[in-house]
Amino acid sequence: MNLQVNLKHILFLDIETVPQFEKWEELSGTTQQLFEEKTAYQRKGEITGEDFYERAGIWAEFGKIVCISVGYFTQVAQEKQLRIKSFYDENEFDLLMGFKELLEWHFNQKHHLLCAHNGKEFDFPYIARRMILQGITLPKKLNLFGKKPWEVPHLDTMELWKFGDYKHYTSLKLLTSILKIPSPKDDIDGSEVAQVYYKDKNIERIVTYCEKDTIAVAQLILRLNNEKLLEEHQIVKA
């Protein structure tokens, strides 16, 4: 695959999300009802909205972002490097503003692209929705209103792997395994993030997990483009 894009123009990213509140009882009665209505098609049998609330983080209306990790390529002494940076804060507004400033100051040109795995279905719209809910004006890279499909500045590694097959879903874990990319899922997975955040109160562990996913997406782009994978010393904190 020849992506025909300068890798230095891509901002790789991943987000980690949790329910807005730790406990079901903290939601208002109206919000509980709305959550039950929203999830009715997914809940089976006798599963209640309260039982299902641990998964609330996957919906921007009932969840929040606790970490955004980004990565971008640079060239140092003739060697490619991937620089990693994370935005995380108890205050989601501050976290989102930090990410927005990065986009507006360093990735604001027409040739710049955002890239995530399943980003078009999850990461990009989730960030945009949470910014609107927090009263933040969308940066150009997330404001898609009026844009034609070929004008949208987003790359999605899952979409690239589909090769036009709209029925095909492939997880990042599966792709990294079959393409011999170091796995980002060697500690926790997405279903455990809420517990690590609320019960263990270990945001550093979540940040590490988020950064590993971001690195994996960058490595996946290299692999799809038939380029050599990065070695550990080529991955540095920004």
PDB file of C-alpha atoms in Angstrom:
ATOM      1  CA  MET A   1       0.000   0.000   0.000  1.00  0.00           C
ATOM      2  CA  ASN A   2       1.354   3.430  -0.958  1.00  0.00           C
ATOM      3  CA  LEU A   3      -0.373   6.037   1.185  1.00  0.00           C
ATOM      4  CA  GLN A   4       1.151   8.896  -0.812  1.00  0.00           C
ATOM      5  CA  VAL A   5       1.247  11.088   2.287  1.00  0.00           C
ATOM      6  CA  ASN A   6       4.152  12.557   4.218  1.00  0.00           C
ATOM      7  CA  LEU A   7       4.183  10.729   7.549  1.00  0.00           C
ATOM      8  CA  LYS A   8       5.360  13.921   9.275  1.00  0.00           C
ATOM      9  CA  HIS A   9       1.992  15.459   8.416  1.00  0.00           C
ATOM     10  CA  ILE A  10       0.038  12.869  10.442  1.00  0.00           C
ATOM     11  CA  LEU A  11      -0.992  13.245  14.083  1.00  0.00           C
ATOM     12  CA  PHE A  12      -1.661   9.775  15.506  1.00  0.00           C
ATOM     13  CA  LEU A  13      -3.987   9.598  18.492  1.00  0.00           C
ATOM     14  CA  ASP A  14      -5.993   7.460  20.852  1.00  0.00           C
ATOM     15  CA  ILE A  15      -8.455   8.341  23.614  1.00  0.00           C
ATOM     16  CA  GLU A  16      -9.524   6.650  26.825  1.00  0.00           C
ATOM     17  CA  THR A  17     -13.006   7.231  28.196  1.00  0.00           C
ATOM     18  CA  VAL A  18     -14.979   6.389  31.323  1.00  0.00           C
ATOM     19  CA  PRO A  19     -18.565   6.926  32.560  1.00  0.00           C
ATOM     20  CA  GLN A  20     -19.143  10.528  33.666  1.00  0.00           C
ATOM     21  CA  PHE A  21     -19.898   9.324  37.182  1.00  0.00           C
ATOM     22  CA  GLU A  22     -18.565   6.364  39.104  1.00  0.00           C
ATOM     23  CA  LYS A  23     -21.927   5.139  40.364  1.00  0.00           C
ATOM     24  CA  TRP A  24     -25.368   4.799  38.798  1.00  0.00           C
ATOM     25  CA  GLU A  25     -26.901   6.516  41.828  1.00  0.00           C
ATOM     26  CA  GLU A  26     -25.055   9.735  40.996  1.00  0.00           C
ATOM     27  CA  LEU A  27     -27.105  10.192  37.808  1.00  0.00           C
ATOM     28  CA  SER A  28     -30.341  12.153  37.929  1.00  0.00           C
ATOM     29  CA  GLY A  29     -33.553  10.225  37.406  1.00  0.00           C
ATOM     30  CA  THR A  30     -33.948  11.790  33.969  1.00  0.00           C
ATOM     31  CA  THR A  31     -30.427  10.813  32.935  1.00  0.00           C
ATOM     32  CA  GLN A  32     -30.975   7.259  34.155  1.00  0.00           C
ATOM     33  CA  GLN A  33     -34.096   7.013  32.031  1.00  0.00           C
ATOM     34  CA  LEU A  34     -32.354   8.461  28.990  1.00  0.00           C
ATOM     35  CA  PHE A  35     -29.481   6.008  29.411  1.00  0.00           C
ATOM     36  CA  GLU A  36     -31.916   3.104  29.596  1.00  0.00           C
ATOM     37  CA  GLU A  37     -33.593   4.293  26.399  1.00  0.00           C
ATOM     38  CA  LYS A  38     -30.255   4.791  24.639  1.00  0.00           C
ATOM     39  CA  THR A  39     -28.996   1.305  25.519  1.00  0.00           C
ATOM     40  CA  ALA A  40     -32.262  -0.651  25.221  1.00  0.00           C
ATOM     41  CA  TYR A  41     -31.258  -2.189  21.882  1.00  0.00           C
ATOM     42  CA  GLN A  42     -27.989  -3.513  23.354  1.00  0.00           C
ATOM     43  CA  ARG A  43     -29.213  -4.838  26.675  1.00  0.00           C
ATOM     44  CA  LYS A  44     -30.505  -8.394  26.666  1.00  0.00           C
ATOM     45  CA  GLY A  45     -32.780 -10.337  28.944  1.00  0.00           C
ATOM     46  CA  GLU A  46     -32.961  -8.959  32.461  1.00  0.00           C
ATOM     47  CA  ILE A  47     -29.932  -6.669  32.168  1.00  0.00           C
ATOM     48  CA  THR A  48     -30.900  -3.303  33.634  1.00  0.00           C
ATOM     49  CA  GLY A  49     -29.580   0.132  32.814  1.00  0.00           C
ATOM     50  CA  GLU A  50     -27.791   0.116  36.160  1.00  0.00           C
ATOM     51  CA  ASP A  51     -26.087  -3.193  35.333  1.00  0.00           C
ATOM     52  CA  PHE A  52     -25.051  -1.787  31.957  1.00  0.00           C
ATOM     53  CA  TYR A  53     -23.796   1.557  33.266  1.00  0.00           C
ATOM     54  CA  GLU A  54     -20.205   0.335  33.589  1.00  0.00           C
ATOM     55  CA  ARG A  55     -20.093   0.584  29.767  1.00  0.00           C
ATOM     56  CA  ALA A  56     -21.386   4.154  29.672  1.00  0.00           C
ATOM     57  CA  GLY A  57     -17.966   5.489  28.710  1.00  0.00           C
ATOM     58  CA  ILE A  58     -18.410   4.428  25.090  1.00  0.00           C
ATOM     59  CA  TRP A  59     -21.103   7.096  24.571  1.00  0.00           C
ATOM     60  CA  ALA A  60     -20.060  10.753  24.592  1.00  0.00           C
ATOM     61  CA  GLU A  61     -23.478  11.684  26.024  1.00  0.00           C
ATOM     62  CA  PHE A  62     -22.850   9.628  29.169  1.00  0.00           C
ATOM     63  CA  GLY A  63     -19.056   9.383  29.299  1.00  0.00           C
ATOM     64  CA  LYS A  64     -16.008  11.614  29.418  1.00  0.00           C
ATOM     65  CA  ILE A  65     -12.426  11.591  28.146  1.00  0.00           C
ATOM     66  CA  VAL A  66      -9.692  11.022  30.731  1.00  0.00           C
ATOM     67  CA  CYS A  67      -6.720  10.815  28.358  1.00  0.00           C
ATOM     68  CA  ILE A  68      -5.773  11.760  24.805  1.00  0.00           C
ATOM     69  CA  SER A  69      -2.383  10.511  23.654  1.00  0.00           C
ATOM     70  CA  VAL A  70      -0.825  11.744  20.430  1.00  0.00           C
ATOM     71  CA  GLY A  71       2.235  10.851  18.386  1.00  0.00           C
ATOM     72  CA  TYR A  72       4.005  12.449  15.431  1.00  0.00           C
ATOM     73  CA  PHE A  73       7.042  11.609  13.352  1.00  0.00           C
ATOM     74  CA  THR A  74      10.214  13.672  13.282  1.00  0.00           C
ATOM     75  CA  GLN A  75      13.654  13.122  11.775  1.00  0.00           C
ATOM     76  CA  VAL A  76      16.695  13.196  14.048  1.00  0.00           C
ATOM     77  CA  ALA A  77      20.194  12.537  12.675  1.00  0.00           C
ATOM     78  CA  GLN A  78      18.819  10.693   9.644  1.00  0.00           C
ATOM     79  CA  GLU A  79      16.692   8.468  11.869  1.00  0.00           C
ATOM     80  CA  LYS A  80      12.899   8.495  12.151  1.00  0.00           C
ATOM     81  CA  GLN A  81      11.497   9.184  15.611  1.00  0.00           C
ATOM     82  CA  LEU A  82       7.980   9.049  16.999  1.00  0.00           C
ATOM     83  CA  ARG A  83       7.342  11.685  19.648  1.00  0.00           C
ATOM     84  CA  ILE A  84       4.587  10.899  22.161  1.00  0.00           C
ATOM     85  CA  LYS A  85       2.602  13.351  24.273  1.00  0.00           C
ATOM     86  CA  SER A  86      -0.463  12.846  26.473  1.00  0.00           C
ATOM     87  CA  PHE A  87      -3.184  15.148  27.725  1.00  0.00           C
ATOM     88  CA  TYR A  88      -4.835  14.022  30.944  1.00  0.00           C
ATOM     89  CA  ASP A  89      -6.529  15.930  33.740  1.00  0.00           C
ATOM     90  CA  GLU A  90      -9.314  15.526  36.280  1.00  0.00           C
ATOM     91  CA  ASN A  91     -10.897  18.495  34.514  1.00  0.00           C
ATOM     92  CA  GLU A  92     -11.990  17.332  31.058  1.00  0.00           C
ATOM     93  CA  PHE A  93     -12.292  20.940  29.852  1.00  0.00           C
ATOM     94  CA  ASP A  94      -8.579  21.576  30.471  1.00  0.00           C
ATOM     95  CA  LEU A  95      -7.615  18.288  28.815  1.00  0.00           C
ATOM     96  CA  LEU A  96      -9.609  19.125  25.701  1.00  0.00           C
ATOM     97  CA  MET A  97      -8.273  22.672  25.562  1.00  0.00           C
ATOM     98  CA  GLY A  98      -4.706  21.364  25.660  1.00  0.00           C
ATOM     99  CA  PHE A  99      -5.441  19.049  22.740  1.00  0.00           C
ATOM    100  CA  LYS A 100      -7.203  21.825  20.827  1.00  0.00           C
ATOM    101  CA  GLU A 101      -4.200  24.137  21.248  1.00  0.00           C
ATOM    102  CA  LEU A 102      -1.919  21.454  19.800  1.00  0.00           C
ATOM    103  CA  LEU A 103      -4.167  21.179  16.740  1.00  0.00           C
ATOM    104  CA  GLU A 104      -4.459  24.913  16.237  1.00  0.00           C
ATOM    105  CA  TRP A 105      -0.784  25.729  16.705  1.00  0.00           C
ATOM    106  CA  HIS A 106       1.020  22.732  15.222  1.00  0.00           C
ATOM    107  CA  PHE A 107      -1.402  20.686  13.087  1.00  0.00           C
ATOM    108  CA  ASN A 108      -3.522  23.379  11.483  1.00  0.00           C
ATOM    109  CA  GLN A 109      -2.405  23.215   7.863  1.00  0.00           C
ATOM    110  CA  LYS A 110      -4.453  21.739   5.031  1.00  0.00           C
ATOM    111  CA  HIS A 111      -2.025  18.844   4.575  1.00  0.00           C
ATOM    112  CA  HIS A 112      -2.190  17.791   8.222  1.00  0.00           C
ATOM    113  CA  LEU A 113      -4.167  14.621   9.021  1.00  0.00           C
ATOM    114  CA  LEU A 114      -5.496  12.975  12.185  1.00  0.00           C
ATOM    115  CA  CYS A 115      -5.137   9.192  12.380  1.00  0.00           C
ATOM    116  CA  ALA A 116      -6.645   6.634  14.767  1.00  0.00           C
ATOM    117  CA  HIS A 117      -7.887   3.050  14.675  1.00  0.00           C
ATOM    118  CA  ASN A 118     -11.662   3.151  14.234  1.00  0.00           C
ATOM    119  CA  GLY A 119     -11.215   6.896  14.655  1.00  0.00           C
ATOM    120  CA  LYS A 120     -13.988   7.854  12.249  1.00  0.00           C
ATOM    121  CA  GLU A 121     -16.525   5.887  14.253  1.00  0.00           C
ATOM    122  CA  PHE A 122     -15.216   6.580  17.740  1.00  0.00           C
ATOM    123  CA  ASP A 123     -12.265   8.869  18.587  1.00  0.00           C
ATOM    124  CA  PHE A 124     -12.917  11.833  16.279  1.00  0.00           C
ATOM    125  CA  PRO A 125     -16.690  12.194  16.832  1.00  0.00           C
ATOM    126  CA  TYR A 126     -16.296  11.491  20.565  1.00  0.00           C
ATOM    127  CA  ILE A 127     -13.763  14.320  20.971  1.00  0.00           C
ATOM    128  CA  ALA A 128     -15.947  16.678  18.931  1.00  0.00           C
ATOM    129  CA  ARG A 129     -19.066  15.875  20.963  1.00  0.00           C
ATOM    130  CA  ARG A 130     -17.290  16.301  24.281  1.00  0.00           C
ATOM    131  CA  MET A 131     -15.859  19.648  23.136  1.00  0.00           C
ATOM    132  CA  ILE A 132     -19.350  20.877  22.267  1.00  0.00           C
ATOM    133  CA  LEU A 133     -20.697  19.644  25.611  1.00  0.00           C
ATOM    134  CA  GLN A 134     -17.861  21.483  27.365  1.00  0.00           C
ATOM    135  CA  GLY A 135     -18.567  24.704  25.445  1.00  0.00           C
ATOM    136  CA  ILE A 136     -15.383  24.549  23.351  1.00  0.00           C
ATOM    137  CA  THR A 137     -15.406  25.795  19.766  1.00  0.00           C
ATOM    138  CA  LEU A 138     -14.349  22.968  17.468  1.00  0.00           C
ATOM    139  CA  PRO A 139     -10.912  23.220  15.814  1.00  0.00           C
ATOM    140  CA  LYS A 140     -10.949  22.976  12.022  1.00  0.00           C
ATOM    141  CA  LYS A 141      -9.647  19.400  12.017  1.00  0.00           C
ATOM    142  CA  LEU A 142     -12.758  18.228  13.879  1.00  0.00           C
ATOM    143  CA  ASN A 143     -15.366  20.491  12.319  1.00  0.00           C
ATOM    144  CA  LEU A 144     -16.638  18.513   9.341  1.00  0.00           C
ATOM    145  CA  PHE A 145     -19.702  20.605   8.549  1.00  0.00           C
ATOM    146  CA  GLY A 146     -19.923  21.311   4.820  1.00  0.00           C
ATOM    147  CA  LYS A 147     -16.904  19.171   3.952  1.00  0.00           C
ATOM    148  CA  LYS A 148     -16.985  16.671   1.120  1.00  0.00           C
ATOM    149  CA  PRO A 149     -15.782  13.146   1.972  1.00  0.00           C
ATOM    150  CA  TRP A 150     -12.415  13.681   0.283  1.00  0.00           C
ATOM    151  CA  GLU A 151     -11.911  16.923   2.222  1.00  0.00           C
ATOM    152  CA  VAL A 152     -12.157  15.290   5.652  1.00  0.00           C
ATOM    153  CA  PRO A 153      -8.629  15.374   7.182  1.00  0.00           C
ATOM    154  CA  HIS A 154      -8.911  11.993   8.898  1.00  0.00           C
ATOM    155  CA  LEU A 155      -7.165   8.657   8.402  1.00  0.00           C
ATOM    156  CA  ASP A 156      -8.545   5.476   9.948  1.00  0.00           C
ATOM    157  CA  THR A 157      -6.325   2.395  10.054  1.00  0.00           C
ATOM    158  CA  MET A 158      -9.346   0.129  10.409  1.00  0.00           C
ATOM    159  CA  GLU A 159     -10.843   1.650   7.274  1.00  0.00           C
ATOM    160  CA  LEU A 160      -7.551   1.215   5.417  1.00  0.00           C
ATOM    161  CA  TRP A 161      -7.545  -2.470   6.347  1.00  0.00           C
ATOM    162  CA  LYS A 162     -11.109  -2.903   5.059  1.00  0.00           C
ATOM    163  CA  PHE A 163     -10.024  -2.217   1.461  1.00  0.00           C
ATOM    164  CA  GLY A 164     -13.597  -1.204   0.670  1.00  0.00           C
ATOM    165  CA  ASP A 165     -15.298  -4.042   2.579  1.00  0.00           C
ATOM    166  CA  TYR A 166     -17.869  -2.228   4.735  1.00  0.00           C
ATOM    167  CA  LYS A 167     -18.839  -5.376   6.627  1.00  0.00           C
ATOM    168  CA  HIS A 168     -15.361  -5.959   7.976  1.00  0.00           C
ATOM    169  CA  TYR A 169     -14.349  -5.052  11.537  1.00  0.00           C
ATOM    170  CA  THR A 170     -10.834  -5.802  12.751  1.00  0.00           C
ATOM    171  CA  SER A 171      -9.581  -4.801  16.187  1.00  0.00           C
ATOM    172  CA  LEU A 172      -6.234  -3.128  16.754  1.00  0.00           C
ATOM    173  CA  LYS A 173      -5.253  -6.105  18.918  1.00  0.00           C
ATOM    174  CA  LEU A 174      -5.843  -8.533  16.047  1.00  0.00           C
ATOM    175  CA  LEU A 175      -4.010  -6.400  13.488  1.00  0.00           C
ATOM    176  CA  THR A 176      -0.949  -5.902  15.682  1.00  0.00           C
ATOM    177  CA  SER A 177      -0.851  -9.646  16.263  1.00  0.00           C
ATOM    178  CA  ILE A 178      -1.027 -10.773  12.635  1.00  0.00           C
ATOM    179  CA  LEU A 179       1.304  -7.993  11.436  1.00  0.00           C
ATOM    180  CA  LYS A 180       3.916  -8.760  14.126  1.00  0.00           C
ATOM    181  CA  ILE A 181       3.646  -5.372  15.819  1.00  0.00           C
ATOM    182  CA  PRO A 182       4.366  -5.236  19.589  1.00  0.00           C
ATOM    183  CA  SER A 183       0.992  -5.518  21.319  1.00  0.00           C
ATOM    184  CA  PRO A 184      -0.431  -2.508  23.190  1.00  0.00           C
ATOM    185  CA  LYS A 185      -2.776  -4.827  25.124  1.00  0.00           C
ATOM    186  CA  ASP A 186      -0.205  -6.353  27.484  1.00  0.00           C
ATOM    187  CA  ASP A 187      -1.570  -4.765  30.651  1.00  0.00           C
ATOM    188  CA  ILE A 188      -5.202  -3.620  30.591  1.00  0.00           C
ATOM    189  CA  ASP A 189      -7.836  -3.299  27.890  1.00  0.00           C
ATOM    190  CA  GLY A 190     -10.606  -0.798  27.253  1.00  0.00           C
ATOM    191  CA  SER A 191     -13.146  -2.625  29.418  1.00  0.00           C
ATOM    192  CA  GLU A 192     -10.927  -2.140  32.500  1.00  0.00           C
ATOM    193  CA  VAL A 193     -10.199   1.578  32.150  1.00  0.00           C
ATOM    194  CA  ALA A 194     -13.164   2.716  34.271  1.00  0.00           C
ATOM    195  CA  GLN A 195     -12.151   0.476  37.159  1.00  0.00           C
ATOM    196  CA  VAL A 196      -8.529   1.626  36.995  1.00  0.00           C
ATOM    197  CA  TYR A 197      -9.732   5.248  36.942  1.00  0.00           C
ATOM    198  CA  TYR A 198     -12.400   5.171  39.650  1.00  0.00           C
ATOM    199  CA  LYS A 199     -11.384   2.262  41.893  1.00  0.00           C
ATOM    200  CA  ASP A 200      -7.601   2.198  41.598  1.00  0.00           C
ATOM    201  CA  LYS A 201      -7.274   5.945  40.874  1.00  0.00           C
ATOM    202  CA  ASN A 202      -4.265   5.127  38.696  1.00  0.00           C
ATOM    203  CA  ILE A 203      -4.356   7.619  35.826  1.00  0.00           C
ATOM    204  CA  GLU A 204      -0.691   6.950  35.024  1.00  0.00           C
ATOM    205  CA  ARG A 205      -1.542   3.346  34.138  1.00  0.00           C
ATOM    206  CA  ILE A 206      -4.290   4.572  31.809  1.00  0.00           C
ATOM    207  CA  VAL A 207      -1.926   7.073  30.180  1.00  0.00           C
ATOM    208  CA  THR A 208       0.633   4.322  29.540  1.00  0.00           C
ATOM    209  CA  TYR A 209      -2.061   2.143  27.969  1.00  0.00           C
ATOM    210  CA  CYS A 210      -3.306   5.033  25.808  1.00  0.00           C
ATOM    211  CA  GLU A 211       0.213   5.837  24.627  1.00  0.00           C
ATOM    212  CA  LYS A 212       0.814   2.201  23.683  1.00  0.00           C
ATOM    213  CA  ASP A 213      -2.297   2.257  21.504  1.00  0.00           C
ATOM    214  CA  THR A 214      -1.105   5.461  19.825  1.00  0.00           C
ATOM    215  CA  ILE A 215       2.292   3.918  19.138  1.00  0.00           C
ATOM    216  CA  ALA A 216       0.609   0.803  17.738  1.00  0.00           C
ATOM    217  CA  VAL A 217      -1.437   2.914  15.301  1.00  0.00           C
ATOM    218  CA  ALA A 218       1.725   4.654  14.067  1.00  0.00           C
ATOM    219  CA  GLN A 219       3.472   1.295  13.695  1.00  0.00           C
ATOM    220  CA  LEU A 220       0.448  -0.021  11.797  1.00  0.00           C
ATOM    221  CA  ILE A 221       0.682   2.835   9.301  1.00  0.00           C
ATOM    222  CA  LEU A 222       4.364   2.002   8.760  1.00  0.00           C
ATOM    223  CA  ARG A 223       3.500  -1.656   8.254  1.00  0.00           C
ATOM    224  CA  LEU A 224       0.674  -0.894   5.794  1.00  0.00           C
ATOM    225  CA  ASN A 225       3.071   1.351   3.905  1.00  0.00           C
ATOM    226  CA  ASN A 226       5.693  -1.436   3.760  1.00  0.00           C
ATOM    227  CA  GLU A 227       8.119   0.529   5.912  1.00  0.00           C
ATOM    228  CA  LYS A 228      10.355  -0.709   8.707  1.00  0.00           C
ATOM    229  CA  LEU A 229       8.837  -0.735  12.198  1.00  0.00           C
ATOM    230  CA  LEU A 230      10.220   1.580  14.854  1.00  0.00           C
ATOM    231  CA  GLU A 231      12.589   0.237  17.461  1.00  0.00           C
ATOM    232  CA  GLU A 232      12.147   1.127  21.115  1.00  0.00           C
ATOM    233  CA  HIS A 233      14.853   3.822  21.133  1.00  0.00           C
ATOM    234  CA  GLN A 234      13.052   5.627  18.292  1.00  0.00           C
ATOM    235  CA  ILE A 235       9.994   6.284  20.459  1.00  0.00           C
ATOM    236  CA  VAL A 236      10.463   9.289  22.770  1.00  0.00           C
ATOM    237  CA  LYS A 237       8.349  11.531  24.991  1.00  0.00           C
ATOM    238  CA  ALA A 238       7.729  14.992  23.540  1.00  0.00           C
TER     239      ALA A 238
END
